[in-house]
Every structure is written in structure tokens, then in C-alpha cells.
PDB file of C-alpha atoms in Angstrom:
ATOM      1  CA  MET A   1      81.213  10.206 -37.342  1.00  0.00           C
ATOM      2  CA  LYS A   2      81.559   7.088 -39.471  1.00  0.00           C
ATOM      3  CA  ILE A   3      81.333   9.149 -42.699  1.00  0.00           C
ATOM      4  CA  TRP A   4      83.738  11.786 -41.363  1.00  0.00           C
ATOM      5  CA  ASN A   5      86.301   9.266 -40.100  1.00  0.00           C
ATOM      6  CA  SER A   6      86.313   7.248 -43.313  1.00  0.00           C
ATOM      7  CA  GLY A   7      86.311  10.319 -45.568  1.00  0.00           C
ATOM      8  CA  SER A   8      83.671   8.609 -47.673  1.00  0.00           C
ATOM      9  CA  ALA A   9      79.904   8.690 -48.068  1.00  0.00           C
ATOM     10  CA  GLN A  10      79.882   5.422 -50.014  1.00  0.00           C
ATOM     11  CA  GLY A  11      76.544   3.626 -49.733  1.00  0.00           C
ATOM     12  CA  VAL A  12      74.634   6.630 -48.347  1.00  0.00           C
ATOM     13  CA  ASN A  13      71.767   7.571 -50.646  1.00  0.00           C
ATOM     14  CA  PHE A  14      71.598  11.400 -50.745  1.00  0.00           C
ATOM     15  CA  ILE A  15      67.960  11.419 -51.849  1.00  0.00           C
ATOM     16  CA  SER A  16      67.094   9.297 -48.810  1.00  0.00           C
ATOM     17  CA  VAL A  17      68.935  11.745 -46.536  1.00  0.00           C
ATOM     18  CA  LEU A  18      67.132  14.643 -48.226  1.00  0.00           C
ATOM     19  CA  THR A  19      63.713  13.026 -47.739  1.00  0.00           C
ATOM     20  CA  ASP A  20      64.534  12.449 -44.050  1.00  0.00           C
ATOM     21  CA  LEU A  21      65.547  16.096 -43.733  1.00  0.00           C
ATOM     22  CA  PHE A  22      62.326  17.221 -45.424  1.00  0.00           C
ATOM     23  CA  ALA A  23      60.178  15.071 -43.136  1.00  0.00           C
ATOM     24  CA  ILE A  24      62.004  16.197 -39.993  1.00  0.00           C
ATOM     25  CA  THR A  25      61.793  19.838 -41.032  1.00  0.00           C
ATOM     26  CA  ALA A  26      58.100  19.580 -41.902  1.00  0.00           C
ATOM     27  CA  ALA A  27      57.184  17.857 -38.624  1.00  0.00           C
ATOM     28  CA  THR A  28      59.277  20.140 -36.446  1.00  0.00           C
ATOM     29  CA  SER A  29      58.111  23.358 -38.143  1.00  0.00           C
ATOM     30  CA  TYR A  30      54.463  22.297 -38.080  1.00  0.00           C
ATOM     31  CA  SER A  31      54.630  21.287 -34.407  1.00  0.00           C
ATOM     32  CA  PHE A  32      56.480  24.481 -33.424  1.00  0.00           C
ATOM     33  CA  VAL A  33      54.033  26.779 -35.203  1.00  0.00           C
ATOM     34  CA  ARG A  34      51.057  24.840 -33.788  1.00  0.00           C
ATOM     35  CA  SER A  35      52.536  25.409 -30.298  1.00  0.00           C
ATOM     36  CA  PHE A  36      52.658  21.719 -29.436  1.00  0.00           C
ATOM     37  CA  PRO A  37      54.689  20.931 -26.294  1.00  0.00           C
ATOM     38  CA  PHE A  38      58.464  21.012 -26.843  1.00  0.00           C
ATOM     39  CA  SER A  39      58.537  17.308 -26.041  1.00  0.00           C
ATOM     40  CA  ALA A  40      56.450  16.750 -29.202  1.00  0.00           C
ATOM     41  CA  TYR A  41      59.056  18.260 -31.529  1.00  0.00           C
ATOM     42  CA  GLY A  42      62.272  18.961 -29.594  1.00  0.00           C
ATOM     43  CA  GLU A  43      63.849  15.723 -30.714  1.00  0.00           C
ATOM     44  CA  GLY A  44      63.259  16.893 -34.297  1.00  0.00           C
ATOM     45  CA  LEU A  45      65.610  19.830 -33.752  1.00  0.00           C
ATOM     46  CA  PHE A  46      68.463  17.500 -32.866  1.00  0.00           C
ATOM     47  CA  LEU A  47      67.602  14.980 -35.582  1.00  0.00           C
ATOM     48  CA  GLY A  48      67.422  17.854 -38.062  1.00  0.00           C
ATOM     49  CA  VAL A  49      70.917  19.037 -37.151  1.00  0.00           C
ATOM     50  CA  GLN A  50      72.251  15.462 -37.340  1.00  0.00           C
ATOM     51  CA  THR A  51      70.587  14.821 -40.704  1.00  0.00           C
ATOM     52  CA  LEU A  52      71.795  18.176 -42.055  1.00  0.00           C
ATOM     53  CA  MET A  53      75.343  17.221 -41.054  1.00  0.00           C
ATOM     54  CA  ILE A  54      75.005  13.900 -42.871  1.00  0.00           C
ATOM     55  CA  ALA A  55      73.680  15.699 -45.970  1.00  0.00           C
ATOM     56  CA  MET A  56      76.600  18.149 -45.799  1.00  0.00           C
ATOM     57  CA  LEU A  57      79.130  15.313 -45.533  1.00  0.00           C
ATOM     58  CA  VAL A  58      77.569  13.392 -48.415  1.00  0.00           C
ATOM     59  CA  LEU A  59      77.699  16.518 -50.573  1.00  0.00           C
ATOM     60  CA  ARG A  60      81.235  17.314 -49.432  1.00  0.00           C
ATOM     61  CA  TYR A  61      82.602  13.886 -50.269  1.00  0.00           C
ATOM     62  CA  ASN A  62      80.495  13.204 -53.372  1.00  0.00           C
ATOM     63  CA  VAL A  63      80.329  16.702 -54.923  1.00  0.00           C
ATOM     64  CA  SER A  64      82.270  19.544 -53.221  1.00  0.00           C
ATOM     65  CA  GLY A  65      82.610  21.555 -50.047  1.00  0.00           C
ATOM     66  CA  THR A  66      81.190  24.618 -51.797  1.00  0.00           C
ATOM     67  CA  VAL A  67      77.996  22.794 -52.717  1.00  0.00           C
ATOM     68  CA  ALA A  68      77.711  21.516 -49.129  1.00  0.00           C
ATOM     69  CA  ALA A  69      78.060  25.076 -47.752  1.00  0.00           C
ATOM     70  CA  LEU A  70      75.541  26.460 -50.248  1.00  0.00           C
ATOM     71  CA  PHE A  71      73.073  23.709 -49.383  1.00  0.00           C
ATOM     72  CA  THR A  72      73.432  24.521 -45.663  1.00  0.00           C
ATOM     73  CA  CYS A  73      72.775  28.228 -46.264  1.00  0.00           C
ATOM     74  CA  ILE A  74      69.676  27.522 -48.361  1.00  0.00           C
ATOM     75  CA  TYR A  75      68.342  25.003 -45.843  1.00  0.00           C
ATOM     76  CA  SER A  76      68.864  27.423 -42.935  1.00  0.00           C
ATOM     77  CA  THR A  77      67.012  30.168 -44.806  1.00  0.00           C
ATOM     78  CA  VAL A  78      64.101  27.837 -45.558  1.00  0.00           C
ATOM     79  CA  CYS A  79      63.904  26.819 -41.884  1.00  0.00           C
ATOM     80  CA  TYR A  80      63.740  30.451 -40.807  1.00  0.00           C
ATOM     81  CA  ILE A  81      60.937  31.157 -43.274  1.00  0.00           C
ATOM     82  CA  LEU A  82      58.974  28.113 -42.072  1.00  0.00           C
ATOM     83  CA  VAL A  83      59.024  28.957 -38.355  1.00  0.00           C
ATOM     84  CA  SER A  84      59.065  32.758 -38.418  1.00  0.00           C
ATOM     85  CA  GLY A  85      55.359  33.228 -39.061  1.00  0.00           C
ATOM     86  CA  LEU A  86      55.910  34.005 -42.756  1.00  0.00           C
ATOM     87  CA  THR A  87      54.505  30.601 -43.740  1.00  0.00           C
ATOM     88  CA  PRO A  88      50.769  29.922 -43.331  1.00  0.00           C
ATOM     89  CA  VAL A  89      49.865  27.015 -41.027  1.00  0.00           C
ATOM     90  CA  HIS A  90      47.863  25.278 -43.776  1.00  0.00           C
ATOM     91  CA  PHE A  91      51.024  25.191 -45.926  1.00  0.00           C
ATOM     92  CA  LEU A  92      52.961  23.629 -43.047  1.00  0.00           C
ATOM     93  CA  TRP A  93      50.162  21.077 -42.595  1.00  0.00           C
ATOM     94  CA  SER A  94      50.395  20.253 -46.316  1.00  0.00           C
ATOM     95  CA  MET A  95      54.166  19.833 -46.020  1.00  0.00           C
ATOM     96  CA  GLN A  96      53.651  17.523 -43.070  1.00  0.00           C
ATOM     97  CA  ALA A  97      51.029  15.497 -44.962  1.00  0.00           C
ATOM     98  CA  CYS A  98      53.283  15.248 -48.040  1.00  0.00           C
ATOM     99  CA  SER A  99      56.214  14.153 -45.897  1.00  0.00           C
ATOM    100  CA  VAL A 100      54.482  10.870 -45.066  1.00  0.00           C
ATOM    101  CA  PRO A 101      54.894   9.195 -48.482  1.00  0.00           C
ATOM    102  CA  ILE A 102      58.118  11.114 -49.170  1.00  0.00           C
ATOM    103  CA  LEU A 103      59.737   9.842 -45.966  1.00  0.00           C
ATOM    104  CA  PHE A 104      58.702   6.262 -46.625  1.00  0.00           C
ATOM    105  CA  ALA A 105      59.923   6.442 -50.235  1.00  0.00           C
ATOM    106  CA  GLY A 106      63.270   7.767 -48.988  1.00  0.00           C
ATOM    107  CA  LYS A 107      63.684   4.866 -46.577  1.00  0.00           C
ATOM    108  CA  LEU A 108      62.872   2.443 -49.390  1.00  0.00           C
ATOM    109  CA  MET A 109      65.460   4.161 -51.638  1.00  0.00           C
ATOM    110  CA  GLN A 110      68.135   3.637 -48.987  1.00  0.00           C
ATOM    111  CA  ALA A 111      67.038   0.014 -48.583  1.00  0.00           C
ATOM    112  CA  LYS A 112      67.308  -0.437 -52.369  1.00  0.00           C
ATOM    113  CA  THR A 113      70.783   1.123 -52.351  1.00  0.00           C
ATOM    114  CA  ASN A 114      71.801  -1.273 -49.571  1.00  0.00           C
ATOM    115  CA  TYR A 115      70.392  -4.201 -51.545  1.00  0.00           C
ATOM    116  CA  SER A 116      72.162  -3.113 -54.759  1.00  0.00           C
ATOM    117  CA  ASN A 117      75.471  -2.702 -52.915  1.00  0.00           C
ATOM    118  CA  GLY A 118      75.071  -5.949 -51.002  1.00  0.00           C
ATOM    119  CA  GLY A 119      75.725  -4.086 -47.757  1.00  0.00           C
ATOM    120  CA  THR A 120      75.024  -0.970 -45.752  1.00  0.00           C
ATOM    121  CA  GLY A 121      78.180   0.984 -46.666  1.00  0.00           C
ATOM    122  CA  GLN A 122      78.953   3.925 -44.373  1.00  0.00           C
ATOM    123  CA  LEU A 123      75.586   3.841 -42.602  1.00  0.00           C
ATOM    124  CA  SER A 124      75.904   3.571 -38.858  1.00  0.00           C
ATOM    125  CA  ALA A 125      74.150   0.592 -37.285  1.00  0.00           C
ATOM    126  CA  ALA A 126      73.950   2.422 -33.959  1.00  0.00           C
ATOM    127  CA  THR A 127      72.339   5.511 -35.512  1.00  0.00           C
ATOM    128  CA  CYS A 128      69.856   3.487 -37.554  1.00  0.00           C
ATOM    129  CA  THR A 129      68.902   1.420 -34.501  1.00  0.00           C
ATOM    130  CA  MET A 130      68.417   4.578 -32.430  1.00  0.00           C
ATOM    131  CA  LEU A 131      66.273   6.030 -35.230  1.00  0.00           C
ATOM    132  CA  LEU A 132      64.150   2.877 -35.173  1.00  0.00           C
ATOM    133  CA  PHE A 133      63.536   3.009 -31.429  1.00  0.00           C
ATOM    134  CA  GLY A 134      63.164   6.797 -31.506  1.00  0.00           C
ATOM    135  CA  SER A 135      60.501   6.710 -34.203  1.00  0.00           C
ATOM    136  CA  LEU A 136      58.717   3.887 -32.390  1.00  0.00           C
ATOM    137  CA  ALA A 137      58.665   5.936 -29.194  1.00  0.00           C
ATOM    138  CA  ARG A 138      57.444   8.984 -31.136  1.00  0.00           C
ATOM    139  CA  VAL A 139      54.394   7.027 -32.320  1.00  0.00           C
ATOM    140  CA  PHE A 140      53.250   6.639 -28.732  1.00  0.00           C
ATOM    141  CA  THR A 141      54.199  10.110 -27.533  1.00  0.00           C
ATOM    142  CA  SER A 142      52.518  11.690 -30.570  1.00  0.00           C
ATOM    143  CA  ILE A 143      49.318   9.820 -29.771  1.00  0.00           C
ATOM    144  CA  GLN A 144      49.399  11.156 -26.205  1.00  0.00           C
ATOM    145  CA  GLU A 145      50.702  14.676 -26.770  1.00  0.00           C
ATOM    146  CA  THR A 146      49.268  15.783 -30.119  1.00  0.00           C
ATOM    147  CA  GLY A 147      46.581  13.363 -31.294  1.00  0.00           C
ATOM    148  CA  ASP A 148      47.472  14.622 -34.794  1.00  0.00           C
ATOM    149  CA  MET A 149      46.994  11.702 -37.211  1.00  0.00           C
ATOM    150  CA  VAL A 150      49.400  13.103 -39.809  1.00  0.00           C
ATOM    151  CA  ILE A 151      52.228  13.153 -37.280  1.00  0.00           C
ATOM    152  CA  ILE A 152      51.280   9.719 -35.917  1.00  0.00           C
ATOM    153  CA  VAL A 153      51.216   8.141 -39.390  1.00  0.00           C
ATOM    154  CA  THR A 154      54.516   9.842 -40.255  1.00  0.00           C
ATOM    155  CA  TYR A 155      56.252   8.244 -37.274  1.00  0.00           C
ATOM    156  CA  LEU A 156      54.553   4.904 -37.940  1.00  0.00           C
ATOM    157  CA  LEU A 157      55.913   4.778 -41.501  1.00  0.00           C
ATOM    158  CA  ALA A 158      59.312   6.007 -40.288  1.00  0.00           C
ATOM    159  CA  THR A 159      59.330   3.091 -37.846  1.00  0.00           C
ATOM    160  CA  ILE A 160      58.590   0.611 -40.630  1.00  0.00           C
ATOM    161  CA  GLY A 161      61.263   2.124 -42.915  1.00  0.00           C
ATOM    162  CA  ASN A 162      63.842   2.197 -40.118  1.00  0.00           C
ATOM    163  CA  ALA A 163      62.997  -1.424 -39.257  1.00  0.00           C
ATOM    164  CA  ILE A 164      63.714  -2.459 -42.850  1.00  0.00           C
ATOM    165  CA  ILE A 165      67.136  -0.784 -42.753  1.00  0.00           C
ATOM    166  CA  VAL A 166      68.007  -2.232 -39.329  1.00  0.00           C
ATOM    167  CA  GLY A 167      66.935  -5.617 -40.706  1.00  0.00           C
ATOM    168  CA  GLN A 168      69.433  -5.121 -43.521  1.00  0.00           C
ATOM    169  CA  PHE A 169      72.211  -4.516 -41.000  1.00  0.00           C
ATOM    170  CA  LEU A 170      71.384  -7.892 -39.508  1.00  0.00           C
ATOM    171  CA  TYR A 171      71.103  -9.572 -42.911  1.00  0.00           C
ATOM    172  CA  TYR A 172      74.322  -8.119 -44.351  1.00  0.00           C
ATOM    173  CA  ARG A 173      76.487  -8.442 -41.257  1.00  0.00           C
ATOM    174  CA  LYS A 174      79.592 -10.439 -41.802  1.00  0.00           C
ATOM    175  CA  PRO A 175      79.529 -13.759 -39.996  1.00  0.00           C
ATOM    176  CA  ALA A 176      82.327 -14.326 -37.555  1.00  0.00           C
ATOM    177  CA  THR A 177      85.124 -16.213 -39.186  1.00  0.00           C
ATOM    178  CA  PRO A 178      86.050 -19.334 -37.261  1.00  0.00           C
ATOM    179  CA  ILE A 179      89.533 -19.468 -35.814  1.00  0.00           C
ATOM    180  CA  LYS A 180      91.531 -22.003 -37.713  1.00  0.00           C
ATOM    181  CA  LYS A 181      93.525 -24.408 -35.653  1.00  0.00           C
ATOM    182  CA  LYS A 182      97.094 -24.941 -36.638  1.00  0.00           C
ATOM    183  CA  LYS A 183      97.663 -28.254 -38.297  1.00  0.00           C
ATOM    184  CA  GLN A 184      99.900 -30.454 -36.285  1.00  0.00           C
ATOM    185  CA  GLY A 185     102.369 -32.489 -38.201  1.00  0.00           C
ATOM    186  CA  LYS A 186     102.318 -36.261 -37.868  1.00  0.00           C
ATOM    187  CA  LYS A 187     104.551 -37.414 -35.128  1.00  0.00           C
ATOM    188  CA  THR A 188     106.991 -40.128 -36.010  1.00  0.00           C
ATOM    189  CA  GLN A 189     107.613 -42.844 -33.520  1.00  0.00           C
TER     190      GLN A 189
END
């Protein structure tokens, strides 16, 4: 909403958004095909839609609406291929395993962009904080529900990356400006 309302994607690193989308897609597809409980991957569906919308807005404001629409069509087609049974499970496992360093690198790219800009731009503090607590919760639920070390490590690194970005929100926040008192003129007696 912050990107949409401002009409700008300033400060949002598209590669970081793309790596998040890859990691979410890999984890969700892998978990779906492996028939893990919905609670193990359902959140990924909603995060995937949210991240796709962010990617679309970044492309719309930084490139063009046509490129954003084309990207959405290609991404939707890839998602269908991944979950339809056309993709072997070992390929999905490999995607999931590759997403671990890719996801972490993407978070570090966004952190570097924030550092270079001296602020967090159009990133939403609320969304980033929810991502931090969501990924932290997913570490524990993944341990209980899947026991799959690739998924557990993915969420662990996501938690660390999200913590770095939330830390930047705290570091770059603007301090409250003190209210200046009006100067009173000297009273003559």
C-alpha cells in the first residue's frame, strides 16, 4: 500500500523482491507437492501473492505496466508448472535448497540498498516486522510439522535477514524533533 499510495518504488531493491519471490515459490511448491500439512505452506500462498504484487508495483513504477503484466503472466505459468505434477520432486527439492543462499543474498542486497540510500525508502516497517516474526514462527512450526532441514534453514536465514532490515528501520528512523518554545521578549519595568 505504501508503494501504491506514493506512486513510487524508490528504495525497493527489485532483485531482493525477486529472490524473496523465488524462495517463497520454491518452499510453497515443494511443500505442496510433498503433501505437507496446509499449515506448513499456506502462509506461503499469501506471502507469494503479496510479494508478487510488490514486484509488479516495482516494475510498474520503475519500468512499465506492460513489463509488470508480462512478468505476472510468466510467473503464474511457472507456478502452475511447479505444482501441477509436471515438475519432478527432486527438482523442487533442488529449488528449495538453492533458495537458502539466494534468499539470504536478497535480504543482504536490500540491506545494502538501505545503507546506500541512508534510509529504508518505500519499505513498510509494519510489513518487514511481520515478516520477521512470521519467519521466526515458521522456524518452530517447520521443526514440528515437517522436520525438513532445508525448510528449517531457509526460515532461519530469512529470520536473520529480516532482523537486519528491521534493525535498519530502527537505526534510520528520524528522531523526534523537540518542540521549540517561543522566545519571550524581555519585559521592561
